[in-house]
Amino acid sequence: MLKLLIFVQKDFFKYLICFIFADNFLHHYFNNQYIIMDIPSAEILSEIQKKVILHWNYRYLTELPEILRKYGTHIKEIYLKQNQLSGLPSWIIELYNVTNLYLYGNFIKELPSELEQMNQLTVLDLSKNELSEIPVCIGNLYNLKSLLLNDNHLTSLPNKMINLKKLEILALAGNDLVILPEWIATLPKLQELNVDNNSLKELPNRLTLAPKITVISVCSNRLKHLPLNGFLSSPLIRYSANDNINYLSYPVLLQLNTHLSFTWASSINNDVYYRCKTNYKDKFSNMNIKLSLQDNNVLIELPRQLLKVYNIYQNTATSLYELAIRRIYVESFKHTLNLRTNWEVFVNYESMKLAEAFVFEIQNADNTSYNLIINGAISICTNIDCQQPIFTEAWVIIGQLYFTTTLSVALFCQRRCASEFMKRSNPMTVFDWNCVD
C-alpha cells in the first residue's frame, strides 16, 4: 500500500509528493514545513537483516529502535546523522561488531558509561551535539582512530584520553577550549588536530615533539604566538584569523615555507607572509614578556615560559637555574635542531632511558622544573653549531628574511651564539628592540 510524504512549502502554493512504501503510520511530525511518516518496523527489520552498514541519517529518530538490539549484532557501521537523539541506550554495547558510529547533528548531552566497553570502535563522530564535557568513558576506547567532537560546548579534555594510543584524527573545532593539555602531544599516532573556532591563547610547547602530526589547524582562536621551536614532524599549520599573531620563530617560519611552496597550502594560509605590521598593545597579557620594535611600531609577546631575554649587546651570565635545567635535559633527551644552509629544518628528539628515571625524581622536589623538562625546550639554540636547549632565558634576535614581510624571532642560548648567527644572517634584516613593562 502506498503512503504519502507531503512537503509543504510555507510561502508558496507548491506541493512535492514523494511515494514511500509503508504498512501503517507510526506518528506524524509537523513543523509548518513538512509532514513526516516513519518507516514501519517490518521495513527496519528487513534493512537490518540485509545490511552490515545502516544509513539512518535524516530519519528524525528520537531513540534507537529496540529491534536493532535483537537483530543487529552483525552491523559494522551505523550512520545516525541529523536525527533527534538525546542519548544512547545502555544496550548499545551489545552491538559488538560496530566499528564506526556517526552521531553528527543530534541533541546528545550525555553518553552511557557502558560505551567504554565498545573497544571495537575505530571511528566515533559526536560533532554538533550538546556535550559540555567529554565523558571519561571515551578514554577507554583504546582502538579509536578518529574522534570527532566539533561544535559542542567543551571547555576541557579529560586526562583519561591519554590512553587513546591509536588515535590519528582529533577534531575539536567550534567548542569553548581555552587551553590544550600538554599530554595531547604524547598521543603516538596523532596525525591531524583541528581546534578551529575556540578560545585558545597558546598551544602546548610539547606539540613540537609530536612524532606523527602532519596537520594542525588552529584558525579563529586568540593565539598570540605559535610555539617557537622547530616541529619534529614539520606539520602544515593553519592559523588564519588569529589576529594577535604577528611573528613566527625562525625555524617554524622555514618549516612553513616548505609547505607554502605548494599553491593549495598557500591559499589556505596566505597570511604567513603578510602579517607583522599591527600593534596590539591593548590585547596582551600582563605576565608575558613583550618586546617593542623601535622603528616599526610593533609590539610582540613571547611565550610565558621565557622569564628573561637579552639583546645581542648584553653579555650577561646565564642563571644557574637555567644552566641546571639545560644540563638535566641534555642528559635525558637527545633533542637537536638542524638548520641546513639551504634553510631546510630537521628536528630530532629521543629519550635516553638511562637518565630518564632521574627526571621523574625531580617531580617530587620541584614540579615546575619537572614540567619544563618533560614538556621540552622552548627552543633549541638557533646557532647551527650549537645544540643547547633553551627554557627560561634567551638572547633574542628579531628580523625579516628576504622572501617575507613576516617578523621572525630567533632564540640563542648565549650572546656568542647570537653574534655568530649575525655574521651569517645576510638574508635577514635585523631590528633593534626594547622590553616593555
Tab-separated table of N, CA and C in Angstrom, residues 18 49 64 227 244:
chain	number	residue	atom	x	y	z
A	18	CYS	N	6.158	12.670	-2.605
A	18	CYS	CA	7.054	11.535	-2.756
A	18	CYS	C	6.349	10.292	-2.227
A	49	GLN	N	18.503	-6.866	8.630
A	49	GLN	CA	18.893	-8.234	8.298
A	49	GLN	C	19.717	-8.318	7.015
A	64	LEU	N	17.096	4.855	19.412
A	64	LEU	CA	17.434	3.718	18.573
A	64	LEU	C	16.348	2.656	18.682
A	227	PRO	N	54.205	27.976	18.874
A	227	PRO	CA	55.424	27.506	19.549
A	227	PRO	C	56.669	27.962	18.806
A	244	ASN	N	46.161	38.341	16.669
A	244	ASN	CA	47.218	38.784	17.568
A	244	ASN	C	48.584	38.207	17.205
